[in-house]
């Protein structure tokens, strides 16, 4: 009799809500909204929210994870954007995602040791790989039933890299994930943001498809790609309060200024102004200024640019009492064997070599892995 009353009540309730109660138990998944405070976003995301710039992405620490789906909106690159995925600090593997639901494999397709359900907590890291076609518009994340987001504990170290194609991973099969800044950041166990725009000058002038230089773009949410879209053909200021403040800043730029015939004096001035502006954001952090490794030639020495200017840029900071700016002399780091002959950019092995040399340089300077 009593049971009967309860069942009748339940029937009324479920009818009143338009969805039978049984659905609540049938629902096997957990949906995480893009505003969930335990999603750790890094890099540059617009308000959609959607990524710009290679290496932008998110990190999740998940309790009892066995399935993860990214639900992406209409601002996602069509037909696809390539992302790098790492689970529990595995090497990054490539996954191509598109607008709609994207099931993310939780181990590399080739990996023999897929464990299925993981007990305890699992760290998932996802970032866009490309310097173009790099937009993922995150609507929500679907996890398996019982999974739960935990706080992500971020590294004590955080790099901010600033550069051009030589830092962005242009021409590499897995983009920025194989580029020396990414490798260096990973080596030290650091957070890393990489704002590197192929073809761009530091000077704010048009160059190889860029409508602005890095001295402008670095302060914006969007990379140059905005100009080539119809759904977001504008650029907005970046709110630097959204970044984990970097502990170390690395700048490797000038190749395109040289190609655009910016004079030594002009380059010195734009770089000096840029460092002054960076100091308003990063008042005390060490800043590492790379000299060019030059363009290797099939026969004969590398061709260099602004060779005498980089030491002057660093000296100018020292002269005003800013001793925390360091010249990284990369002369000799890259030979013809380290580059793709067709475009003289470092190959996959070349980037590994550069990363190794810079890691050693930083260790000698005093930086330790965390
Ligand atoms: C992702 O897409 C690119 C471009 O179409 C393709 O070359 C690559 O093989 C794809 N990667 C995977 C893991 O399917
Ligand atoms: C974006 O806007 C600019 C004008 O501000 C225009 O020249 C350009 O062609 C637009 N890009 C696209 C893809 O429509
Ligand atoms: C730069 O100068 C060289 C040599 O004078 C010239 O051949 C080249 O066209 C110039 N490039 C630009 C972008 O002005
Ligand atoms: C950079 O290193 C090269 C090779 O060791 C050397 O010839 C050059 O003088 C160095 N440049 C500076 C500015 O120290």
Tab-separated table of C-alpha atoms and ligand atoms in Angstrom:
chain	number	residue	atom	x	y	z
A	1	UNK	CA	0.000	0.000	0.000
A	2	UNK	CA	2.687	2.435	1.055
A	3	UNK	CA	4.926	1.501	-1.872
A	4	UNK	CA	2.043	2.019	-4.143
A	5	UNK	CA	1.606	5.584	-2.885
A	6	UNK	CA	5.254	6.308	-3.395
A	7	UNK	CA	5.230	4.987	-6.941
A	8	UNK	CA	2.172	7.060	-7.697
A	9	UNK	CA	3.875	10.145	-6.270
A	10	UNK	CA	7.001	9.452	-8.263
A	11	UNK	CA	4.990	9.088	-11.389
A	12	UNK	CA	3.341	12.451	-10.753
A	13	UNK	CA	6.670	14.151	-10.003
A	14	UNK	CA	8.366	12.744	-13.047
A	15	UNK	CA	5.474	13.683	-15.273
A	16	UNK	CA	5.403	17.179	-13.794
A	17	UNK	CA	9.084	17.661	-14.631
A	18	UNK	CA	8.600	16.341	-18.107
A	19	UNK	CA	11.448	13.866	-17.754
A	20	UNK	CA	11.116	10.482	-16.114
A	21	UNK	CA	13.216	10.165	-12.941
A	22	UNK	CA	14.882	7.112	-14.356
A	23	UNK	CA	16.926	9.433	-16.626
A	24	UNK	CA	18.939	10.635	-13.655
A	25	UNK	CA	20.433	7.176	-13.221
A	26	UNK	CA	20.673	6.475	-16.928
A	27	UNK	CA	22.882	9.516	-17.379
A	28	UNK	CA	26.343	7.995	-17.294
A	29	UNK	CA	28.401	11.126	-17.709
A	30	UNK	CA	29.556	14.254	-15.939
A	31	UNK	CA	29.415	17.515	-17.850
A	32	UNK	CA	31.927	20.219	-17.004
A	33	UNK	CA	31.026	23.695	-18.164
A	34	UNK	CA	33.758	25.842	-19.717
A	35	UNK	CA	33.448	28.185	-16.728
A	36	UNK	CA	34.329	25.462	-14.220
A	37	UNK	CA	36.917	27.001	-11.880
A	38	UNK	CA	39.047	23.841	-11.821
A	39	UNK	CA	39.830	23.981	-15.545
A	40	UNK	CA	43.373	25.391	-15.722
A	41	UNK	CA	43.521	27.478	-18.885
A	42	UNK	CA	46.849	28.684	-20.258
A	43	UNK	CA	47.876	30.763	-23.231
A	44	UNK	CA	45.464	33.106	-24.965
A	45	UNK	CA	41.743	32.408	-24.967
A	46	UNK	CA	39.103	34.819	-26.219
A	47	UNK	CA	35.683	35.148	-24.599
A	48	UNK	CA	33.989	32.473	-26.758
A	49	UNK	CA	36.149	30.834	-25.115
A	50	UNK	CA	38.525	29.947	-27.927
A	51	UNK	CA	42.257	29.616	-28.416
A	52	UNK	CA	44.719	31.691	-30.402
A	53	UNK	CA	48.520	31.200	-30.581
A	54	UNK	CA	50.231	27.798	-30.616
A	55	UNK	CA	50.611	26.208	-27.149
A	56	UNK	CA	47.389	27.687	-25.735
A	57	UNK	CA	45.360	25.045	-23.982
A	58	UNK	CA	44.095	23.591	-20.758
A	59	UNK	CA	45.063	21.203	-18.005
A	60	UNK	CA	42.781	19.012	-15.950
A	61	UNK	CA	43.404	16.945	-12.870
A	62	UNK	CA	40.645	14.337	-12.783
A	63	UNK	CA	39.692	11.794	-10.153
A	64	UNK	CA	38.728	8.352	-11.553
A	65	UNK	CA	38.978	9.264	-15.221
A	66	UNK	CA	38.146	6.752	-17.932
A	67	UNK	CA	36.640	8.887	-20.694
A	68	UNK	CA	36.938	12.473	-21.838
A	69	UNK	CA	35.129	14.284	-24.622
A	70	UNK	CA	35.747	17.861	-25.724
A	71	UNK	CA	32.585	19.541	-26.966
A	72	UNK	CA	33.685	22.278	-29.331
A	73	UNK	CA	31.735	25.178	-30.749
A	74	UNK	CA	31.504	26.888	-34.099
A	75	UNK	CA	34.634	29.035	-33.660
A	76	UNK	CA	36.771	25.902	-33.902
A	77	UNK	CA	39.033	25.771	-36.984
A	78	UNK	CA	37.368	23.937	-39.865
A	79	UNK	CA	37.890	21.234	-40.898
A	80	UNK	CA	40.126	20.525	-37.899
A	81	UNK	CA	42.618	21.780	-35.353
A	82	UNK	CA	45.489	19.574	-34.212
A	83	UNK	CA	46.047	19.383	-30.474
A	84	UNK	CA	48.759	17.727	-28.444
A	85	UNK	CA	47.521	15.517	-25.607
A	86	UNK	CA	49.509	14.179	-22.668
A	87	UNK	CA	48.071	11.958	-19.950
A	88	UNK	CA	49.979	11.655	-16.673
A	89	UNK	CA	53.033	13.260	-18.258
A	90	UNK	CA	53.214	10.829	-21.174
A	91	UNK	CA	54.868	12.192	-24.321
A	92	UNK	CA	52.399	14.403	-26.194
A	93	UNK	CA	50.497	12.723	-29.023
A	94	UNK	CA	48.479	14.378	-31.761
A	95	UNK	CA	44.695	14.363	-31.863
A	96	UNK	CA	42.692	16.206	-34.520
A	97	UNK	CA	39.526	17.859	-33.257
A	98	UNK	CA	36.602	19.619	-34.919
A	99	UNK	CA	33.381	21.397	-34.052
A	100	UNK	CA	31.114	18.996	-32.140
A	101	UNK	CA	31.903	16.144	-29.745
A	102	UNK	CA	35.503	14.870	-29.822
A	103	UNK	CA	36.358	11.767	-27.826
A	104	UNK	CA	39.968	12.227	-26.686
A	105	UNK	CA	41.938	8.966	-26.520
A	106	UNK	CA	43.592	8.709	-23.102
A	107	UNK	CA	46.730	7.112	-24.446
A	108	UNK	CA	48.674	7.391	-27.687
A	109	UNK	CA	47.052	5.241	-30.384
A	110	UNK	CA	50.315	3.295	-30.711
A	111	UNK	CA	50.804	2.909	-26.966
A	112	UNK	CA	50.609	-0.772	-25.933
A	113	UNK	CA	49.809	-0.083	-22.313
A	114	UNK	CA	46.376	1.518	-22.366
A	115	UNK	CA	45.040	0.896	-18.901
A	116	UNK	CA	41.386	1.689	-19.315
A	117	UNK	CA	39.934	3.107	-16.131
A	118	UNK	CA	42.531	4.817	-14.013
A	119	UNK	CA	42.188	4.924	-10.287
A	120	UNK	CA	43.347	7.939	-8.381
A	121	UNK	CA	43.904	11.205	-10.180
A	122	UNK	CA	44.921	11.668	-13.790
A	123	UNK	CA	46.579	14.728	-15.280
A	124	UNK	CA	45.366	15.573	-18.777
A	125	UNK	CA	47.127	18.309	-20.746
A	126	UNK	CA	45.843	19.555	-24.075
A	127	UNK	CA	47.231	22.349	-26.250
A	128	UNK	CA	46.827	23.579	-29.795
A	129	UNK	CA	49.872	22.720	-31.908
A	130	UNK	CA	49.629	25.006	-34.900
A	131	UNK	CA	50.681	28.606	-35.469
A	132	UNK	CA	47.616	28.688	-37.726
A	133	UNK	CA	44.455	26.554	-37.775
A	134	UNK	CA	44.793	26.603	-34.006
A	135	UNK	CA	41.364	27.571	-32.749
A	136	UNK	CA	39.415	25.352	-30.395
A	137	UNK	CA	36.204	26.836	-29.021
A	138	UNK	CA	35.479	24.960	-25.805
A	139	UNK	CA	31.808	24.645	-24.922
A	140	UNK	CA	32.054	21.883	-22.336
A	141	UNK	CA	33.856	18.726	-21.359
A	142	UNK	CA	32.134	15.392	-20.816
A	143	UNK	CA	33.726	12.945	-18.383
A	144	UNK	CA	32.732	9.399	-17.429
A	145	UNK	CA	30.241	8.856	-14.641
A	146	UNK	CA	31.959	9.223	-11.278
A	147	UNK	CA	34.842	11.335	-12.566
A	148	UNK	CA	35.504	14.508	-10.667
A	149	UNK	CA	37.721	17.528	-11.262
A	150	UNK	CA	40.397	18.169	-8.660
A	151	UNK	CA	42.535	21.288	-8.392
A	152	UNK	CA	45.489	21.384	-10.766
A	153	UNK	CA	48.686	22.126	-8.916
A	154	UNK	CA	50.722	24.379	-11.120
A	155	UNK	CA	54.492	24.404	-11.415
A	156	UNK	CA	56.599	26.905	-9.495
A	157	UNK	CA	58.345	27.701	-12.781
A	158	UNK	CA	56.656	29.448	-15.691
A	159	UNK	CA	58.264	30.497	-18.954
A	160	UNK	CA	57.021	33.182	-21.284
A	161	UNK	CA	58.551	32.751	-24.744
A	162	UNK	CA	58.241	35.459	-27.411
A	163	UNK	CA	59.311	34.952	-30.994
A	164	UNK	CA	58.640	34.166	-34.641
A	165	UNK	CA	58.648	31.043	-36.848
A	166	UNK	CA	61.916	29.875	-35.288
A	167	UNK	CA	60.085	29.470	-31.964
A	168	UNK	CA	56.569	28.625	-33.175
A	169	UNK	CA	57.414	25.222	-34.623
A	170	UNK	CA	56.503	26.150	-38.167
A	171	UNK	CA	57.139	23.229	-40.574
A	172	UNK	CA	57.232	20.642	-37.766
A	173	UNK	CA	54.732	17.769	-38.044
A	174	UNK	CA	53.474	18.374	-34.498
A	175	UNK	CA	53.969	22.124	-34.536
A	176	UNK	CA	54.906	23.894	-31.334
A	177	UNK	CA	54.940	20.645	-29.348
A	178	UNK	CA	58.219	19.786	-31.089
A	179	UNK	CA	59.715	23.284	-30.902
A	180	UNK	CA	62.603	24.201	-28.610
A	181	UNK	CA	60.599	26.538	-26.307
A	182	UNK	CA	58.042	23.811	-25.595
A	183	UNK	CA	60.775	21.202	-25.087
A	184	UNK	CA	62.694	23.500	-22.761
A	185	UNK	CA	59.583	24.274	-20.725
A	186	UNK	CA	58.823	20.565	-20.408
A	187	UNK	CA	62.413	19.742	-19.467
A	188	UNK	CA	62.273	22.103	-16.491
A	189	UNK	CA	58.795	20.944	-15.444
A	190	UNK	CA	57.517	24.467	-16.037
A	191	UNK	CA	54.301	26.077	-17.166
A	192	UNK	CA	54.918	27.689	-20.548
A	193	UNK	CA	53.239	30.181	-22.821
A	194	UNK	CA	54.672	30.666	-26.299
A	195	UNK	CA	53.705	33.756	-28.267
A	196	UNK	CA	55.553	33.207	-31.502
A	197	UNK	CA	54.269	34.432	-34.833
A	198	UNK	CA	55.823	33.116	-38.046
A	199	UNK	CA	56.825	35.819	-40.492
A	200	UNK	CA	56.439	38.608	-37.973
A	201	UNK	CA	58.875	41.396	-37.298
A	202	UNK	CA	59.264	42.868	-33.843
A	203	UNK	CA	58.682	46.263	-35.478
A	204	UNK	CA	54.988	46.952	-35.959
A	205	UNK	CA	55.048	46.728	-39.738
A	206	UNK	CA	53.429	44.322	-42.217
A	207	UNK	CA	55.570	41.260	-42.882
A	208	UNK	CA	54.876	37.982	-44.671
A	209	UNK	CA	51.121	38.056	-44.139
A	210	UNK	CA	51.236	39.618	-40.693
A	211	UNK	CA	49.416	42.923	-40.491
A	212	UNK	CA	51.225	43.810	-37.261
A	213	UNK	CA	54.566	43.118	-35.643
A	214	UNK	CA	55.128	41.265	-32.396
A	215	UNK	CA	55.626	44.535	-30.485
A	216	UNK	CA	51.883	44.976	-31.108
A	217	UNK	CA	50.626	41.374	-31.291
A	218	UNK	CA	52.193	40.266	-28.019
A	219	UNK	CA	49.761	42.488	-26.145
A	220	UNK	CA	46.706	41.105	-27.946
A	221	UNK	CA	44.521	38.073	-27.350
A	222	UNK	CA	44.518	36.997	-30.981
A	223	UNK	CA	47.465	35.985	-33.121
A	224	UNK	CA	47.657	37.245	-36.705
A	225	UNK	CA	45.107	34.621	-37.717
A	226	UNK	CA	42.254	36.927	-36.735
A	227	UNK	CA	42.815	38.856	-39.950
A	228	UNK	CA	42.135	35.754	-42.016
A	229	UNK	CA	38.846	34.838	-40.331
A	230	UNK	CA	35.358	36.054	-40.984
A	231	UNK	CA	33.903	35.046	-37.582
A	232	UNK	CA	36.437	37.015	-35.489
A	233	UNK	CA	38.052	39.577	-37.730
A	234	UNK	CA	39.255	41.880	-34.960
A	235	UNK	CA	41.802	41.925	-32.218
A	236	UNK	CA	41.374	42.686	-28.520
A	237	UNK	CA	43.810	43.592	-25.739
A	238	UNK	CA	45.106	40.663	-23.727
A	239	UNK	CA	44.403	40.841	-20.000
A	240	UNK	CA	47.767	39.810	-18.556
A	241	UNK	CA	46.148	39.249	-15.165
A	242	UNK	CA	44.836	36.007	-16.662
A	243	UNK	CA	48.367	34.588	-17.051
A	244	UNK	CA	50.265	32.699	-14.436
A	245	UNK	CA	52.979	35.339	-13.977
A	246	UNK	CA	56.086	34.013	-15.715
A	247	UNK	CA	59.209	33.429	-13.670
A	248	UNK	CA	61.452	33.564	-16.772
A	249	UNK	CA	61.027	35.471	-20.046
A	250	UNK	CA	62.763	34.425	-23.267
A	251	UNK	CA	62.819	36.557	-26.433
A	252	UNK	CA	64.139	35.283	-29.753
A	253	UNK	CA	63.263	37.686	-32.532
A	254	UNK	CA	64.707	39.759	-35.375
A	255	UNK	CA	64.945	37.454	-38.385
A	256	UNK	CA	61.995	39.072	-40.125
A	257	UNK	CA	62.990	42.625	-39.211
A	258	UNK	CA	66.244	41.846	-41.002
A	259	UNK	CA	64.365	40.498	-44.030
A	260	UNK	CA	62.242	43.654	-44.103
A	261	UNK	CA	65.385	45.807	-44.033
A	262	UNK	CA	64.722	47.384	-40.645
A	263	UNK	CA	67.978	49.236	-39.908
A	264	UNK	CA	70.243	48.458	-36.959
A	265	UNK	CA	69.168	51.691	-35.295
A	266	UNK	CA	65.503	50.983	-35.965
A	267	UNK	CA	65.780	47.460	-34.581
A	268	UNK	CA	67.657	48.626	-31.485
A	269	UNK	CA	64.968	51.211	-30.804
A	270	UNK	CA	61.986	48.874	-31.207
A	271	UNK	CA	63.638	46.178	-29.073
A	272	UNK	CA	64.599	48.677	-26.367
A	273	UNK	CA	61.038	50.042	-26.260
A	274	UNK	CA	59.670	46.495	-26.172
A	275	UNK	CA	61.807	45.538	-23.169
A	276	UNK	CA	60.760	48.732	-21.394
A	277	UNK	CA	57.130	47.765	-21.946
A	278	UNK	CA	57.749	44.147	-20.880
A	279	UNK	CA	59.214	45.465	-17.624
A	280	UNK	CA	55.826	47.038	-16.790
A	281	UNK	CA	54.381	43.507	-16.877
A	282	UNK	CA	57.389	41.568	-15.600
A	283	UNK	CA	59.266	44.010	-13.373
A	284	UNK	CA	61.940	41.747	-11.929
A	285	UNK	CA	61.961	38.494	-13.884
A	286	UNK	CA	65.108	37.449	-15.703
A	287	UNK	CA	64.809	38.182	-19.420
A	288	UNK	CA	66.876	36.148	-21.877
A	289	UNK	CA	67.699	37.824	-25.183
A	290	UNK	CA	68.701	35.352	-27.888
A	291	UNK	CA	71.234	36.307	-30.523
A	292	UNK	CA	70.432	34.777	-33.932
A	293	UNK	CA	71.828	31.356	-34.708
A	294	UNK	CA	71.717	32.574	-38.287
A	295	UNK	CA	70.501	31.039	-41.508
A	296	UNK	CA	72.691	28.019	-42.310
A	297	UNK	CA	73.973	27.781	-45.870
A	298	UNK	CA	74.736	24.577	-47.808
A	299	UNK	CA	78.314	25.801	-48.148
A	300	UNK	CA	79.855	28.586	-46.147
A	301	UNK	CA	79.018	30.098	-42.775
A	302	UNK	CA	75.543	30.930	-41.478
A	303	UNK	CA	74.247	34.340	-42.421
A	304	UNK	CA	73.651	36.485	-39.342
A	305	UNK	CA	71.764	39.695	-38.699
A	306	UNK	CA	72.000	42.479	-36.104
A	307	UNK	CA	75.089	40.745	-34.664
A	308	UNK	CA	76.324	43.896	-32.968
A	309	UNK	CA	72.853	45.108	-31.990
A	310	UNK	CA	71.832	42.343	-29.566
A	311	UNK	CA	74.747	42.991	-27.174
A	312	UNK	CA	73.865	46.710	-27.321
A	313	UNK	CA	70.252	45.955	-26.425
A	314	UNK	CA	71.346	44.050	-23.324
A	315	UNK	CA	73.963	46.678	-22.443
A	316	UNK	CA	71.339	49.426	-22.615
A	317	UNK	CA	69.318	47.620	-19.925
A	318	UNK	CA	72.392	47.142	-17.775
A	319	UNK	CA	73.247	50.830	-18.198
A	320	UNK	CA	69.947	51.847	-16.618
A	321	UNK	CA	70.495	49.438	-13.730
A	322	UNK	CA	68.464	46.493	-15.021
A	323	UNK	CA	71.023	43.713	-14.564
A	324	UNK	CA	68.453	40.947	-14.937
A	325	UNK	CA	68.640	40.836	-18.744
A	326	UNK	CA	70.949	38.201	-20.209
A	327	UNK	CA	72.354	37.665	-23.673
A	328	UNK	CA	72.086	34.070	-24.850
A	329	UNK	CA	74.735	33.690	-27.507
A	330	UNK	CA	73.415	31.025	-29.863
A	331	UNK	CA	76.228	31.331	-32.400
A	332	UNK	CA	77.136	27.838	-33.552
A	333	UNK	CA	73.996	26.173	-32.216
A	334	UNK	CA	72.452	25.451	-35.624
A	335	UNK	CA	74.207	24.086	-38.707
A	336	UNK	CA	72.930	23.100	-42.113
A	337	UNK	CA	72.388	19.553	-40.830
A	338	UNK	CA	69.908	20.863	-38.248
A	339	UNK	CA	67.524	22.531	-40.697
A	340	UNK	CA	65.117	21.596	-43.461
A	341	UNK	CA	67.052	22.468	-46.646
A	342	UNK	CA	63.912	23.859	-48.307
A	343	UNK	CA	63.205	26.586	-45.751
A	344	UNK	CA	66.297	26.674	-43.477
A	345	UNK	CA	64.139	26.259	-40.371
A	346	UNK	CA	65.211	23.759	-37.704
A	347	UNK	CA	64.013	20.195	-38.217
A	348	UNK	CA	62.550	18.020	-35.449
A	349	UNK	CA	66.082	16.895	-34.520
A	350	UNK	CA	67.321	20.484	-34.863
A	351	UNK	CA	64.796	21.690	-32.288
A	352	UNK	CA	65.806	18.902	-29.910
A	353	UNK	CA	69.422	20.017	-30.279
A	354	UNK	CA	68.602	23.693	-29.677
A	355	UNK	CA	66.490	22.803	-26.630
A	356	UNK	CA	69.352	20.694	-25.248
A	357	UNK	CA	71.824	23.550	-25.667
A	358	UNK	CA	69.506	26.098	-24.080
A	359	UNK	CA	68.684	23.738	-21.194
A	360	UNK	CA	72.410	23.344	-20.526
A	361	UNK	CA	72.835	27.125	-20.800
A	362	UNK	CA	70.055	27.679	-18.235
A	363	UNK	CA	71.456	25.045	-15.885
A	364	UNK	CA	74.855	26.737	-16.010
A	365	UNK	CA	73.051	30.011	-15.327
A	366	UNK	CA	71.484	28.422	-12.227
A	367	UNK	CA	68.042	27.119	-13.172
A	368	UNK	CA	66.989	23.738	-11.816
A	369	UNK	CA	64.287	21.319	-12.910
A	370	UNK	CA	61.253	21.131	-10.646
B	1	LIG	C1	45.719	15.390	-38.297
B	1	LIG	O1	45.462	16.079	-39.489
B	1	LIG	C2	46.608	16.339	-40.270
B	1	LIG	C3	46.185	17.236	-41.415
B	1	LIG	O2	45.114	16.701	-42.089
B	1	LIG	C4	47.210	15.016	-40.722
B	1	LIG	O3	48.367	15.234	-41.481
B	1	LIG	C5	47.552	14.185	-39.482
B	1	LIG	O4	48.019	12.919	-39.867
B	1	LIG	C6	46.336	14.023	-38.596
B	1	LIG	N1	46.753	13.409	-37.346
B	1	LIG	C7	46.120	12.371	-36.807
B	1	LIG	C8	46.645	11.881	-35.488
B	1	LIG	O5	45.161	11.837	-37.335
B	2	LIG	C1	39.363	41.216	-42.241
B	2	LIG	O1	39.173	42.629	-42.202
B	2	LIG	C2	40.077	43.380	-43.014
B	2	LIG	C3	39.738	44.848	-42.887
B	2	LIG	O2	39.895	45.266	-41.574
B	2	LIG	C4	39.991	42.956	-44.454
B	2	LIG	O3	40.956	43.621	-45.225
B	2	LIG	C5	40.216	41.448	-44.545
B	2	LIG	O4	40.051	41.011	-45.868
B	2	LIG	C6	39.219	40.729	-43.635
B	2	LIG	N1	39.489	39.293	-43.705
B	2	LIG	C7	38.585	38.394	-44.117
B	2	LIG	C8	39.017	36.982	-44.140
B	2	LIG	O5	37.469	38.721	-44.459
B	3	LIG	C1	65.781	44.818	-48.705
B	3	LIG	O1	66.981	45.232	-49.310
B	3	LIG	C2	67.453	44.355	-50.342
B	3	LIG	C3	68.816	44.808	-50.761
B	3	LIG	O2	68.832	46.194	-51.032
B	3	LIG	C4	66.411	44.320	-51.453
B	3	LIG	O3	66.842	43.443	-52.476
B	3	LIG	C5	65.086	43.865	-50.908
B	3	LIG	O4	64.093	43.954	-51.907
B	3	LIG	C6	64.676	44.727	-49.723
B	3	LIG	N1	63.493	44.120	-49.104
B	3	LIG	C7	62.453	44.825	-48.703
B	3	LIG	C8	61.328	44.039	-48.064
B	3	LIG	O5	62.389	46.022	-48.795
B	4	LIG	C1	79.109	34.621	-29.492
B	4	LIG	O1	79.839	33.444	-29.655
B	4	LIG	C2	80.711	33.455	-30.777
B	4	LIG	C3	81.310	32.067	-30.935
B	4	LIG	O2	81.813	31.637	-29.750
B	4	LIG	C4	81.765	34.545	-30.613
B	4	LIG	O3	82.603	34.607	-31.749
B	4	LIG	C5	81.049	35.876	-30.425
B	4	LIG	O4	81.984	36.898	-30.138
B	4	LIG	C6	80.032	35.814	-29.298
B	4	LIG	N1	79.248	37.025	-29.279
B	4	LIG	C7	79.104	37.763	-28.189
B	4	LIG	C8	78.289	38.992	-28.324
B	4	LIG	O5	79.561	37.448	-27.120
